[in-house]
Coordinates of N, CA and C in Angstrom, one line a residue:
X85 N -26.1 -41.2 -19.7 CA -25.9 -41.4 -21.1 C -24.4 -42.0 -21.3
X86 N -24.0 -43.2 -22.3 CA -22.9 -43.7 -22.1 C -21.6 -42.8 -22.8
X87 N -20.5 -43.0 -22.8 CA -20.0 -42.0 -23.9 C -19.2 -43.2 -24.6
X88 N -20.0 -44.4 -25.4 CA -19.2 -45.3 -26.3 C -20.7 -45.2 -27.3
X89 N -20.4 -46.1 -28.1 CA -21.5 -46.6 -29.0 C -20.9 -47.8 -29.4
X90 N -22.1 -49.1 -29.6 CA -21.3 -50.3 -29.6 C -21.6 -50.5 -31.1
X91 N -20.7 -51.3 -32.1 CA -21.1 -51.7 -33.4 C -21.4 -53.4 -33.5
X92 N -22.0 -53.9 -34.3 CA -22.6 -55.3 -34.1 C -22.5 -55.9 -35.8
X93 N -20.9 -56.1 -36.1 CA -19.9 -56.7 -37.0 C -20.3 -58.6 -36.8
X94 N -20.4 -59.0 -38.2 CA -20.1 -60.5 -38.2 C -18.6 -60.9 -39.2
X95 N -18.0 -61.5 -38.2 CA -16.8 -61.8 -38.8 C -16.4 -63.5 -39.4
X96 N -15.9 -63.7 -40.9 CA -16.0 -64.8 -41.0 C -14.5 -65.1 -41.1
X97 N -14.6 -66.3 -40.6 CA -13.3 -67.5 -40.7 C -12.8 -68.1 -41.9
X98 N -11.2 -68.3 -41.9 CA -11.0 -69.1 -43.1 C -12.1 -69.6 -43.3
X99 N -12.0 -70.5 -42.4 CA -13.3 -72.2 -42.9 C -14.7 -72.1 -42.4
X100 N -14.7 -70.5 -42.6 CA -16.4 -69.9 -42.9 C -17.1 -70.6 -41.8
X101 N -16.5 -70.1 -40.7 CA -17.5 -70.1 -39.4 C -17.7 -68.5 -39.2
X102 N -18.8 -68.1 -38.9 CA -19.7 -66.8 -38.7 C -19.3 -66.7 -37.3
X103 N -18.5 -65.3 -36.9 CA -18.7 -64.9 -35.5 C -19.3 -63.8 -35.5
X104 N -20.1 -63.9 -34.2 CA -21.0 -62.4 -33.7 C -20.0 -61.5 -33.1
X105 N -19.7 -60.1 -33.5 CA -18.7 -59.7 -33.2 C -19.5 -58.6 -32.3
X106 N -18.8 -57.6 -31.3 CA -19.6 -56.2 -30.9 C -18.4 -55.0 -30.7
X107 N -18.6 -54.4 -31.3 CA -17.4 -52.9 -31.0 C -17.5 -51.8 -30.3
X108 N -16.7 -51.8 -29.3 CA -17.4 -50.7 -28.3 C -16.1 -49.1 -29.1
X109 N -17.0 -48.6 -29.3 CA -16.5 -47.5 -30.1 C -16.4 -45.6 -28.9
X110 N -15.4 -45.1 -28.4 CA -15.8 -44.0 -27.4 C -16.7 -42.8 -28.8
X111 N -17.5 -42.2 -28.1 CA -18.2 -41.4 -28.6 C -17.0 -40.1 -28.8
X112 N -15.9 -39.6 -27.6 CA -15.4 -38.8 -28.2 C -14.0 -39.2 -28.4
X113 N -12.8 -38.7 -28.8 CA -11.9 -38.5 -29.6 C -10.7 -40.2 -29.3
X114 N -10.7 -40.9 -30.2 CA -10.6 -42.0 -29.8 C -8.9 -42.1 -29.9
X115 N -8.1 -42.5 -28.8 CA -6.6 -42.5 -28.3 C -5.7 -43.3 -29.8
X116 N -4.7 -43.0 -30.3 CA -4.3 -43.2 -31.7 C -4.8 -44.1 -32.2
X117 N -4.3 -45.2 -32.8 CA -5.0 -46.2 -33.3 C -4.6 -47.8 -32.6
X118 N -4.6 -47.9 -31.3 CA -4.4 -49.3 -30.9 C -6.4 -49.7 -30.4
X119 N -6.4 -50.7 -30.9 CA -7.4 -51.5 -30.5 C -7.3 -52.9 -29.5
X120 N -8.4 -53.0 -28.7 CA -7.8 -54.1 -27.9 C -9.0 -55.5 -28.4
X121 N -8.3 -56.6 -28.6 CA -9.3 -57.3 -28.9 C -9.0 -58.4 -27.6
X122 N -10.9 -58.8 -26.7 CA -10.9 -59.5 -26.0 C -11.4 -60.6 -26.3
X123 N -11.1 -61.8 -25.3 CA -10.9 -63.5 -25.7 C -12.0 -63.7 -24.5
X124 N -13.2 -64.4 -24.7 CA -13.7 -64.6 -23.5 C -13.6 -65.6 -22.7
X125 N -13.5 -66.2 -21.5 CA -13.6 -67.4 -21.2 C -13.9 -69.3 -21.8
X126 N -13.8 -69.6 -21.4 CA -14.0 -71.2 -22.3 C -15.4 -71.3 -22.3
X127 N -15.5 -71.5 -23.6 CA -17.0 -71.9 -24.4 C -17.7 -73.2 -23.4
X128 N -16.9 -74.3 -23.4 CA -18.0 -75.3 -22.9 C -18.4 -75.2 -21.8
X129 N -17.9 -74.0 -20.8 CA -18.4 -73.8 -19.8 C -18.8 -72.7 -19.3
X130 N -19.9 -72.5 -20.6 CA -20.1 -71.0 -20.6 C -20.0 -69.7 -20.7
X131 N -18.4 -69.7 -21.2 CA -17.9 -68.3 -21.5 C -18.7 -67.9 -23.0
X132 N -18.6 -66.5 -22.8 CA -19.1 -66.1 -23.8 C -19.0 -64.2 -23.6
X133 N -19.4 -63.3 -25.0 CA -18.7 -62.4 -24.9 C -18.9 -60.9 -23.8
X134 N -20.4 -61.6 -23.5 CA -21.2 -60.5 -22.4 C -20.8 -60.5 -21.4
X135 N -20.0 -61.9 -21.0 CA -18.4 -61.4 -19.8 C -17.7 -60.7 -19.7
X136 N -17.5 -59.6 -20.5 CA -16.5 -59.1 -20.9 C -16.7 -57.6 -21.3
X137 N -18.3 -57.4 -21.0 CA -18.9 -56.3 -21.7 C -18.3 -54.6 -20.7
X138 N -18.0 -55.6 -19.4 CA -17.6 -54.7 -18.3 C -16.0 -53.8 -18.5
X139 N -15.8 -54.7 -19.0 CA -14.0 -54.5 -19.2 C -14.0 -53.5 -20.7
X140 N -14.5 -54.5 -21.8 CA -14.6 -53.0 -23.1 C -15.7 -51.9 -22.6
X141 N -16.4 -51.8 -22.0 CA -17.1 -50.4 -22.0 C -15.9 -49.1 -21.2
X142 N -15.6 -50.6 -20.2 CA -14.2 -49.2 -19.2 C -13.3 -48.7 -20.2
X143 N -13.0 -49.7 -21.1 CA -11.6 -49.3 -21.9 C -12.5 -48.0 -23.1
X144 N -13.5 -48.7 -23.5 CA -14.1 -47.5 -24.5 C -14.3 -46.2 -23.8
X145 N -14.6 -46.3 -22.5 CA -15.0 -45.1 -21.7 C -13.2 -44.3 -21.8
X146 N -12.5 -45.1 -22.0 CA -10.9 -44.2 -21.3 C -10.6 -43.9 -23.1
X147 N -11.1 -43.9 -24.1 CA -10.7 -43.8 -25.5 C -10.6 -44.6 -26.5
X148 N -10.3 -46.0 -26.1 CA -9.7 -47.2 -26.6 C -11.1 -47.8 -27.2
X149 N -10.8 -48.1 -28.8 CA -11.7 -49.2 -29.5 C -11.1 -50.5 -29.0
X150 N -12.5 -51.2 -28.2 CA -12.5 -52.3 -27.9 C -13.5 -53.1 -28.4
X151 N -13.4 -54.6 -28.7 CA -13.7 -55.6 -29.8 C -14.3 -56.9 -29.1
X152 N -15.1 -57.5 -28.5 CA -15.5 -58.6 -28.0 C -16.0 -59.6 -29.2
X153 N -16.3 -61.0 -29.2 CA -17.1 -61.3 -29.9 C -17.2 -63.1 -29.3
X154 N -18.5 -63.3 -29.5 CA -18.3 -65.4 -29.6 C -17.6 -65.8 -30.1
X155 N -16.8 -66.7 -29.6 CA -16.0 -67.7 -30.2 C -16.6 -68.8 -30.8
X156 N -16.4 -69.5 -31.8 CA -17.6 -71.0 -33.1 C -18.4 -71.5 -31.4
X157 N -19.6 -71.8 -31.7 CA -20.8 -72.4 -31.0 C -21.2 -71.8 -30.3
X158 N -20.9 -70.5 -30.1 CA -21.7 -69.9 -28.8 C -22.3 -68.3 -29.1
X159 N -23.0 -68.5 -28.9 CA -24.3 -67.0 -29.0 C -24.9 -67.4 -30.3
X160 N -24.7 -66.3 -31.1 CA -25.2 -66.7 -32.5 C -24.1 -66.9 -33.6
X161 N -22.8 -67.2 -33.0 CA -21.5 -67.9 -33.7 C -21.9 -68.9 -34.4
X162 N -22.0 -69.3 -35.5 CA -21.7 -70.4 -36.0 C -20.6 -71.2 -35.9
X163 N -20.4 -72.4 -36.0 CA -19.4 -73.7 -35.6 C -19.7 -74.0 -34.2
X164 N -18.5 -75.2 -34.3 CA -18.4 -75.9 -32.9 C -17.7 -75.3 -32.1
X165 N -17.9 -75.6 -30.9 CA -16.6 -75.3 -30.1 C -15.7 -76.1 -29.9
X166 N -14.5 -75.9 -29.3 CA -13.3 -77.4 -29.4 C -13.0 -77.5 -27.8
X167 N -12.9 -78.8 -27.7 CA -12.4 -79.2 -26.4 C -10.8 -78.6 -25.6
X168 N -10.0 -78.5 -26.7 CA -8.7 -77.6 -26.1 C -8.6 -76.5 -26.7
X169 N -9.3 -75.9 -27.9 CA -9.1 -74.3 -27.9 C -8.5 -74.1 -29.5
X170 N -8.2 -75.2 -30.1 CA -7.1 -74.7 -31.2 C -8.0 -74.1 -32.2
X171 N -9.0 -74.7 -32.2 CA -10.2 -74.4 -33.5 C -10.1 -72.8 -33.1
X172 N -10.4 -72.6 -32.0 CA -10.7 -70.9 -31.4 C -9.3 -69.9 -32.1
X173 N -8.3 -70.2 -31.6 CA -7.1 -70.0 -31.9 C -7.5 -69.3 -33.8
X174 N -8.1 -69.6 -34.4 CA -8.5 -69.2 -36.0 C -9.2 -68.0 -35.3
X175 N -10.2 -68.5 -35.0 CA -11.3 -67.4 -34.4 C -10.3 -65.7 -34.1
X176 N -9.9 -65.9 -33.5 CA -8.9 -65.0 -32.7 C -8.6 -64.1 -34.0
X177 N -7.7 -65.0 -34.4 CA -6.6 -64.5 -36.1 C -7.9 -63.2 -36.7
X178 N -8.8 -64.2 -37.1 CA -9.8 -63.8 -37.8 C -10.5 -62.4 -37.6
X179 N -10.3 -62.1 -36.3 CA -10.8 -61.0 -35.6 C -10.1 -60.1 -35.6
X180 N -9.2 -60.4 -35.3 CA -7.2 -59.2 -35.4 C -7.7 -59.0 -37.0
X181 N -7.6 -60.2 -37.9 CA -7.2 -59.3 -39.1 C -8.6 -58.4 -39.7
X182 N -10.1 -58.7 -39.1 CA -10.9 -57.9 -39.6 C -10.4 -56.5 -38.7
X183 N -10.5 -56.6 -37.7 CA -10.1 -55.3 -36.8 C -8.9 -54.2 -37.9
X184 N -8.1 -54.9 -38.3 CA -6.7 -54.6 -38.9 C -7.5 -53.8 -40.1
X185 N -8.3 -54.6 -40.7 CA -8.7 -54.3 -41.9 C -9.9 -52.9 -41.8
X186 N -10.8 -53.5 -41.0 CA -11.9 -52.5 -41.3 C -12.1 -51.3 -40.2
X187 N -11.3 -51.4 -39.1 CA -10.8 -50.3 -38.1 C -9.5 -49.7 -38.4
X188 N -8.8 -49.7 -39.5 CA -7.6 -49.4 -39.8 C -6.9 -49.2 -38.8
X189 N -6.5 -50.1 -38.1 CA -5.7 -50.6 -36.7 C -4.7 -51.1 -37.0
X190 N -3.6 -50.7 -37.0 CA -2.1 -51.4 -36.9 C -1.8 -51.8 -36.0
X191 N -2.1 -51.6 -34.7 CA -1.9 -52.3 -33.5 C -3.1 -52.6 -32.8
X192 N -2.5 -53.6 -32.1 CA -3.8 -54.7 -31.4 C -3.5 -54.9 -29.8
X193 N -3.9 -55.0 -28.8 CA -3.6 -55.5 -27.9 C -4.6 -56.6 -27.5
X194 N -4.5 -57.9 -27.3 CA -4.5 -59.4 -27.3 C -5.2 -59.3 -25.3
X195 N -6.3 -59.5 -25.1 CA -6.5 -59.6 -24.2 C -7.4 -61.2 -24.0
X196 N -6.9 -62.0 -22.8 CA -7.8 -63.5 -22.6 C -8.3 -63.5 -21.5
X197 N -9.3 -64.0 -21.2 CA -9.7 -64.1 -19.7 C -10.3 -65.8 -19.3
X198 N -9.1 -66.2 -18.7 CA -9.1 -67.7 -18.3 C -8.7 -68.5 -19.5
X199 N -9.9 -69.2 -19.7 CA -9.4 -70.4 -21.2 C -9.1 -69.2 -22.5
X200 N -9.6 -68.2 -22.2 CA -9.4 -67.2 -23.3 C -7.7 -66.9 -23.6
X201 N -7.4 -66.8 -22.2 CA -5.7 -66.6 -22.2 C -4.8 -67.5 -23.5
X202 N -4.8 -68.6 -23.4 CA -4.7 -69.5 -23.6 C -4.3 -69.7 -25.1
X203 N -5.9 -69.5 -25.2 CA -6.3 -69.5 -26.3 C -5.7 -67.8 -27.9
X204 N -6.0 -67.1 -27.0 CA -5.3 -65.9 -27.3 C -3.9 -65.8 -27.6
X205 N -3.3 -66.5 -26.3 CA -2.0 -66.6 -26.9 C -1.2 -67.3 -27.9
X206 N -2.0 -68.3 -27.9 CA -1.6 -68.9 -29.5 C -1.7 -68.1 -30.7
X207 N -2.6 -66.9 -30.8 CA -2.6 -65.9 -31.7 C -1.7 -65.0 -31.5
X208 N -0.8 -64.6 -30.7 CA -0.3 -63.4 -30.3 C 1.0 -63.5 -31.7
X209 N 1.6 -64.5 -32.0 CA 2.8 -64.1 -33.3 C 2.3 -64.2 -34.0
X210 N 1.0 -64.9 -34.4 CA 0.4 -65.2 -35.9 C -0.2 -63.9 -36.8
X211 N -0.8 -62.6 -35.8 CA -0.8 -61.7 -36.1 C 0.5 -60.7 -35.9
X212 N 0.5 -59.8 -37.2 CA 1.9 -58.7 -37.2 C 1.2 -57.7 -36.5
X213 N -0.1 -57.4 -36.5 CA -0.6 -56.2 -36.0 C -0.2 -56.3 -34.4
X214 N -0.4 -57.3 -34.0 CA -0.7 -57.5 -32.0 C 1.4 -57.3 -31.9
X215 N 0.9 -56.2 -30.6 CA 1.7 -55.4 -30.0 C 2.0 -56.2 -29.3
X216 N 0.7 -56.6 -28.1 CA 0.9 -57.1 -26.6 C 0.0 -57.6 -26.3
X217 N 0.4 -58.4 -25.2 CA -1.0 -59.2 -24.9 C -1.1 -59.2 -23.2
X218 N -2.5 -59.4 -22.8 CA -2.7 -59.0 -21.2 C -3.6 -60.7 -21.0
X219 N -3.2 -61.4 -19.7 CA -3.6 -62.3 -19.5 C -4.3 -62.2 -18.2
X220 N -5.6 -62.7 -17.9 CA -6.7 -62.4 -16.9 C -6.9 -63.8 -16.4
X221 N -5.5 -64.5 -16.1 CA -6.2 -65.7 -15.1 C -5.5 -67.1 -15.8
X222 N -5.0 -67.0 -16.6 CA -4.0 -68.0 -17.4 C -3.9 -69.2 -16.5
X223 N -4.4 -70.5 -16.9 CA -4.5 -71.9 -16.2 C -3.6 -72.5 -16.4
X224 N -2.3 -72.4 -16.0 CA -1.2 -72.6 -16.4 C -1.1 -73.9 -15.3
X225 N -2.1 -74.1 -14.2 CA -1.8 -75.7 -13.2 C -1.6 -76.9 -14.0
X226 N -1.7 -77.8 -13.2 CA -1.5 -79.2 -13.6 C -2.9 -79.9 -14.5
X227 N -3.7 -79.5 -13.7 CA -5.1 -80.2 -14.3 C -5.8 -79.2 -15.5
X228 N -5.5 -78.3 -15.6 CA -5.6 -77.3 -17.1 C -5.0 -77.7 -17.9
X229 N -3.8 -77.7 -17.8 CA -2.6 -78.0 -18.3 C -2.9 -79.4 -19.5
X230 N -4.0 -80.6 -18.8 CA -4.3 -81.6 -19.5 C -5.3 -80.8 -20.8
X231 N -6.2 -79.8 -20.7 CA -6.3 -79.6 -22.1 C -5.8 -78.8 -23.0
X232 N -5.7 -77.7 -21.9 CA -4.4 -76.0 -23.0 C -3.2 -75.9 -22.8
X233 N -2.2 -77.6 -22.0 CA -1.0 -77.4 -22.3 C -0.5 -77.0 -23.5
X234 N -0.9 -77.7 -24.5 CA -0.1 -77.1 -25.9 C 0.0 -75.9 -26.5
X235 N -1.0 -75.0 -25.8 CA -0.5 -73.7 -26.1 C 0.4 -72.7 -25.3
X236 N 0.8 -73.6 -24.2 CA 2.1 -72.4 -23.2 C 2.8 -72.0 -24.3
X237 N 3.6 -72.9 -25.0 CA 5.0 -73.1 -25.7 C 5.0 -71.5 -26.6
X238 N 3.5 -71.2 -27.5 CA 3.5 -70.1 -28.2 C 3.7 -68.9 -27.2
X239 N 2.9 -68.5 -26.0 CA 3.1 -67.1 -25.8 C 4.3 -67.0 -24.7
X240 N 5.3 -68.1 -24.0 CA 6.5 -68.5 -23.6 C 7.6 -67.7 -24.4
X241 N 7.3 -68.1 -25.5 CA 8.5 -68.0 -26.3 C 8.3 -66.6 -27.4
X242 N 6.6 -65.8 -27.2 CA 6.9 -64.9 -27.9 C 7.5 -63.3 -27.5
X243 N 8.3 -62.7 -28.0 CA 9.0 -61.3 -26.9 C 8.5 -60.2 -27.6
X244 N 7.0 -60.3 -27.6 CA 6.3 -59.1 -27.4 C 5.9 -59.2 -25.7
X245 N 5.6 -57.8 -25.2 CA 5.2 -57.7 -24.3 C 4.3 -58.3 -23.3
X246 N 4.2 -58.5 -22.5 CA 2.9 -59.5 -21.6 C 3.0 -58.7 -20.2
X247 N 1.6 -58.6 -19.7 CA 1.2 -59.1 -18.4 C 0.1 -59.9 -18.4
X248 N 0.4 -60.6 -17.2 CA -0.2 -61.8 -16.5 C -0.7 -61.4 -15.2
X249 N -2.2 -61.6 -15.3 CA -2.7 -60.8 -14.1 C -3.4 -61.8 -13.3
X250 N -3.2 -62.5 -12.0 CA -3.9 -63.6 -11.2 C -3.8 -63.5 -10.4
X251 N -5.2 -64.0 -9.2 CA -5.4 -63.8 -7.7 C -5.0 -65.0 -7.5
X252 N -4.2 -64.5 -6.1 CA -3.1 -65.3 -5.3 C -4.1 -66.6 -5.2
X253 N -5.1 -66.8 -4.9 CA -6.2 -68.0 -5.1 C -6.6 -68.7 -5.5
X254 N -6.5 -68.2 -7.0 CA -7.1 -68.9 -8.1 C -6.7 -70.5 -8.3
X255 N -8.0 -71.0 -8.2 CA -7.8 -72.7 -8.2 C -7.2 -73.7 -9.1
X256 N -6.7 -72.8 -10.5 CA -6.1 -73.4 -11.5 C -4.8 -73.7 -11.9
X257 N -4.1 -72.2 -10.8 CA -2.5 -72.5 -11.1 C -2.3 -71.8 -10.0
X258 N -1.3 -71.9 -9.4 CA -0.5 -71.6 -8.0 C 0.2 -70.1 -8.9
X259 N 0.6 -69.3 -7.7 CA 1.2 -68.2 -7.4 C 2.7 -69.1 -8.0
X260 N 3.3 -70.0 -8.0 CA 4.5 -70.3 -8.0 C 4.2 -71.2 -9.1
X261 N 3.6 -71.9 -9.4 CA 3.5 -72.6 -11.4 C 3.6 -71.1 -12.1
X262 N 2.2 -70.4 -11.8 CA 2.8 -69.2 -12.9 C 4.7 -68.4 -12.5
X263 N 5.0 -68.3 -11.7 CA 6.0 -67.6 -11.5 C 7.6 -68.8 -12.0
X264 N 6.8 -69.9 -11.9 CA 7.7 -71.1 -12.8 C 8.1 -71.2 -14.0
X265 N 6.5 -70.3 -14.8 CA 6.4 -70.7 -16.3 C 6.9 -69.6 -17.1
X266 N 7.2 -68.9 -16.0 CA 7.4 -67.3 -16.3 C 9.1 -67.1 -16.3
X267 N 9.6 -68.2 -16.2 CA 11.0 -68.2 -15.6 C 11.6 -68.6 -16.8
X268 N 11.4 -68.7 -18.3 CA 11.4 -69.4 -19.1 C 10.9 -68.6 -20.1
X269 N 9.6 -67.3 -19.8 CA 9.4 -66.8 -21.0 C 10.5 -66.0 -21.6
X270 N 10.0 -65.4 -23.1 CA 11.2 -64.9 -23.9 C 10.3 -63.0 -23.7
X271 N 10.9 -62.1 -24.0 CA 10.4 -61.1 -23.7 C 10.3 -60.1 -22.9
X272 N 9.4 -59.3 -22.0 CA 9.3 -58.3 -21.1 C 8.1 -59.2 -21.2
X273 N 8.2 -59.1 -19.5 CA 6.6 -60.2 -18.5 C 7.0 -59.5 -17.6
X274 N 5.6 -59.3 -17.0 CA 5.1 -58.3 -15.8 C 3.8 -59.3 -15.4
X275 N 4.1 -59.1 -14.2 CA 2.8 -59.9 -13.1 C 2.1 -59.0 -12.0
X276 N 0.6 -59.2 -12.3 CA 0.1 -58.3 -11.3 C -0.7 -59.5 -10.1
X277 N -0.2 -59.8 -9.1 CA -1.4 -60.7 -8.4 C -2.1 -59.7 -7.9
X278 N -3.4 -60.7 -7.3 CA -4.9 -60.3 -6.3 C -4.8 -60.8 -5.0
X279 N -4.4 -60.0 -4.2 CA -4.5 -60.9 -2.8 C -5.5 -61.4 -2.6
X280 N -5.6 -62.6 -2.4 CA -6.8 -63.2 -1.5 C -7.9 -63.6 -2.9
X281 N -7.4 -63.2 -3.9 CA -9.3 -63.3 -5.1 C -8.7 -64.4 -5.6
X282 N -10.0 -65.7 -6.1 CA -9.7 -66.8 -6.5 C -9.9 -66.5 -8.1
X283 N -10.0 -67.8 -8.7 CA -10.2 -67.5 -10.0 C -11.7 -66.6 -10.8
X284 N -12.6 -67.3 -10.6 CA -13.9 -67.4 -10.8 C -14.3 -65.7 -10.2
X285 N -13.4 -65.5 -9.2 CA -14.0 -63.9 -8.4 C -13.4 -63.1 -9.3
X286 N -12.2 -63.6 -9.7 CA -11.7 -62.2 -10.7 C -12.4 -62.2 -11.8
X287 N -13.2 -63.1 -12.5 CA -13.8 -62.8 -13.6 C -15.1 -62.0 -13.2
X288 N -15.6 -61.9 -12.5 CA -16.9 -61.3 -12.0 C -16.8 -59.8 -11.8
X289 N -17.7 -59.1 -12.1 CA -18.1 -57.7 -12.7 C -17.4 -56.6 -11.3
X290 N -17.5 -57.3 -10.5 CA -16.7 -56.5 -9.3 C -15.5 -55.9 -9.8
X291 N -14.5 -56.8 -10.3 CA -13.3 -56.3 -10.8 C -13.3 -55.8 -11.7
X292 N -13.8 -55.6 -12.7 CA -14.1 -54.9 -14.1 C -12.9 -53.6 -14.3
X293 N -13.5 -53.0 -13.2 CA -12.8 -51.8 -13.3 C -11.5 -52.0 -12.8
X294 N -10.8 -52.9 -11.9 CA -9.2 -52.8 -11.5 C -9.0 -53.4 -12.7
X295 N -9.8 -54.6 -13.5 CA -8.8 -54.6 -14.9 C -8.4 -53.6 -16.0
X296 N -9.4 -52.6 -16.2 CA -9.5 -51.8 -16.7 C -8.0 -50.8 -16.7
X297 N -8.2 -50.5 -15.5 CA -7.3 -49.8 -15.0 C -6.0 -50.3 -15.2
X298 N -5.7 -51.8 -15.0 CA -4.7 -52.7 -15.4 C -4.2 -52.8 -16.7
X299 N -5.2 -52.9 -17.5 CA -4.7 -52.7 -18.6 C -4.5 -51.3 -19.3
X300 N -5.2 -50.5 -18.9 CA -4.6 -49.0 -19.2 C -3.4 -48.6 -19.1
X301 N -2.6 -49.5 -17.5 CA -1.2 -48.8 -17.4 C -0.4 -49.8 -17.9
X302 N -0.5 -50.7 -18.3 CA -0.1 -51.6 -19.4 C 0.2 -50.8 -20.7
X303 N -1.1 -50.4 -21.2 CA -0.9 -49.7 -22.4 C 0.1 -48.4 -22.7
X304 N -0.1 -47.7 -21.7 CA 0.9 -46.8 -21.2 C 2.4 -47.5 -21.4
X305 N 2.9 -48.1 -20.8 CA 4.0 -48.8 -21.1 C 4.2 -49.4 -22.1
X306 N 3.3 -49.8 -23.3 CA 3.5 -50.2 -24.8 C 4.2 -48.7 -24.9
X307 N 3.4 -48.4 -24.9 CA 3.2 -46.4 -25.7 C 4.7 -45.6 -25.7
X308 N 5.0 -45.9 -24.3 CA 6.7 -45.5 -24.1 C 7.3 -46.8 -24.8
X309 N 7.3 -47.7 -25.0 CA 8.1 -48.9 -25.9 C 8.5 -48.4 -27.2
X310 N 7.4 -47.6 -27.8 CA 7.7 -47.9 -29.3 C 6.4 -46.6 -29.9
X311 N 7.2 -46.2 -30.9 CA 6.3 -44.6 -31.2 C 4.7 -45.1 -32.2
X312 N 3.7 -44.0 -31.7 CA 2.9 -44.2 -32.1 C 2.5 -44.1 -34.0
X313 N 1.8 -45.3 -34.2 CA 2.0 -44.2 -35.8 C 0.9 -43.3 -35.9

């Protein structure tokens, strides 16, 4: 028997695109009021939010209301999807501020996995609620770079919190691009690598649980930052 219950919210956009939202809710006594909202993978290549189902069930299982949903064109989302992510970047907003609103959440933790990163981070100052944000694979290489360069500059330069979490393998950005880009951010950045795991393996259900775990002691470390309300 699980100990979450999921809720199945549609969230609408400024410019009235419909997202399929799903809320994994713990059945018992749920940890103050931070919620984590997750970013899933890139739409045109199949990301979507049942990726991700592994990661909020662990976090709902440890206390934590966690928030998945489609990003515009995928599942039963209404809209398009965008070729670099900015269109999504609303999406995001949109989801913090229903979270803000109808989970009475004042804090948010911003989680992306791959193009999600990215894309998430562009949202990370535009919301006042988001505390911190956790990144699961951030394509920070040269050949990424040609569509979601333009969003480094936002989560670079924002000094809330970050970890960046990537296997020493991963085919999109070197152990040393990220540790380049990171040379430059504004804030507290923390890096966790994966020996030996490439990109594509960290997203796969195997690891579910070391993110989990990753982001738990992350959250922990918000928690000592700054008092709870």
């Amino acid at each position: 028997m699980s100990n979450y219950k999921v809720d199945y919210p549609t969230v609408e956009t400024p410019d009235k695109v419909k997202l399929s939202a799903r809320v994994f809710i713990p059945k018992e006594e749920i940890k103050n009021n931070l919620a984590i909202v997750l970013v899933h993978p890139y739409s045109i290549l199949g990301g979507r939010q049942a990726l991700l189902k592994g990661i909020a069930t662990g976090l709902a299982g440890n206390g934590y209301r966690a928030i998945t949903f489609d990003m515009r064109g995928v599942g039963s989302s209404t809209g398009r999807a965008s070729l670099t992510g900015f269109a999504e970047v609303k999406d995001v907003i949109a989801v913090c501020n229903w979270v803000s609103v109808n989970l009475s959440s004042h804090r948010i933790l911003l989680v992306g996995s791959s193009a999600g990163a990215p894309i998430a981070g562009s949202a990370v100052d535009q919301v006042e609620q988001v505390v911190g944000y956790v990144s699961l694979g951030y394509p920070f290489g040269m050949m990424a770079s040609i569509l979601f360069g333009r969003h480094h500059k936002a989560i670079l330069r924002s000094s809330k919190p970050k970890l960046f979490i990537m296997g020493t393998r991963d085919g999109f950005t070197s152990v040393k691009q990220l540790q380049n880009k990171l040379k430059s951010a504004a804030g507290h950045n923390e890096t966790h690598l994966l020996e030996g795991v490439s990109h594509f393996e960290m997203e796969g259900p195997a690891y579910d649980a070391g993110m989990v775990k990753l982001i738990l002691r992350f959250i922990d470390s918000l928690e000592d930052k700054q008092p709870v309300r």
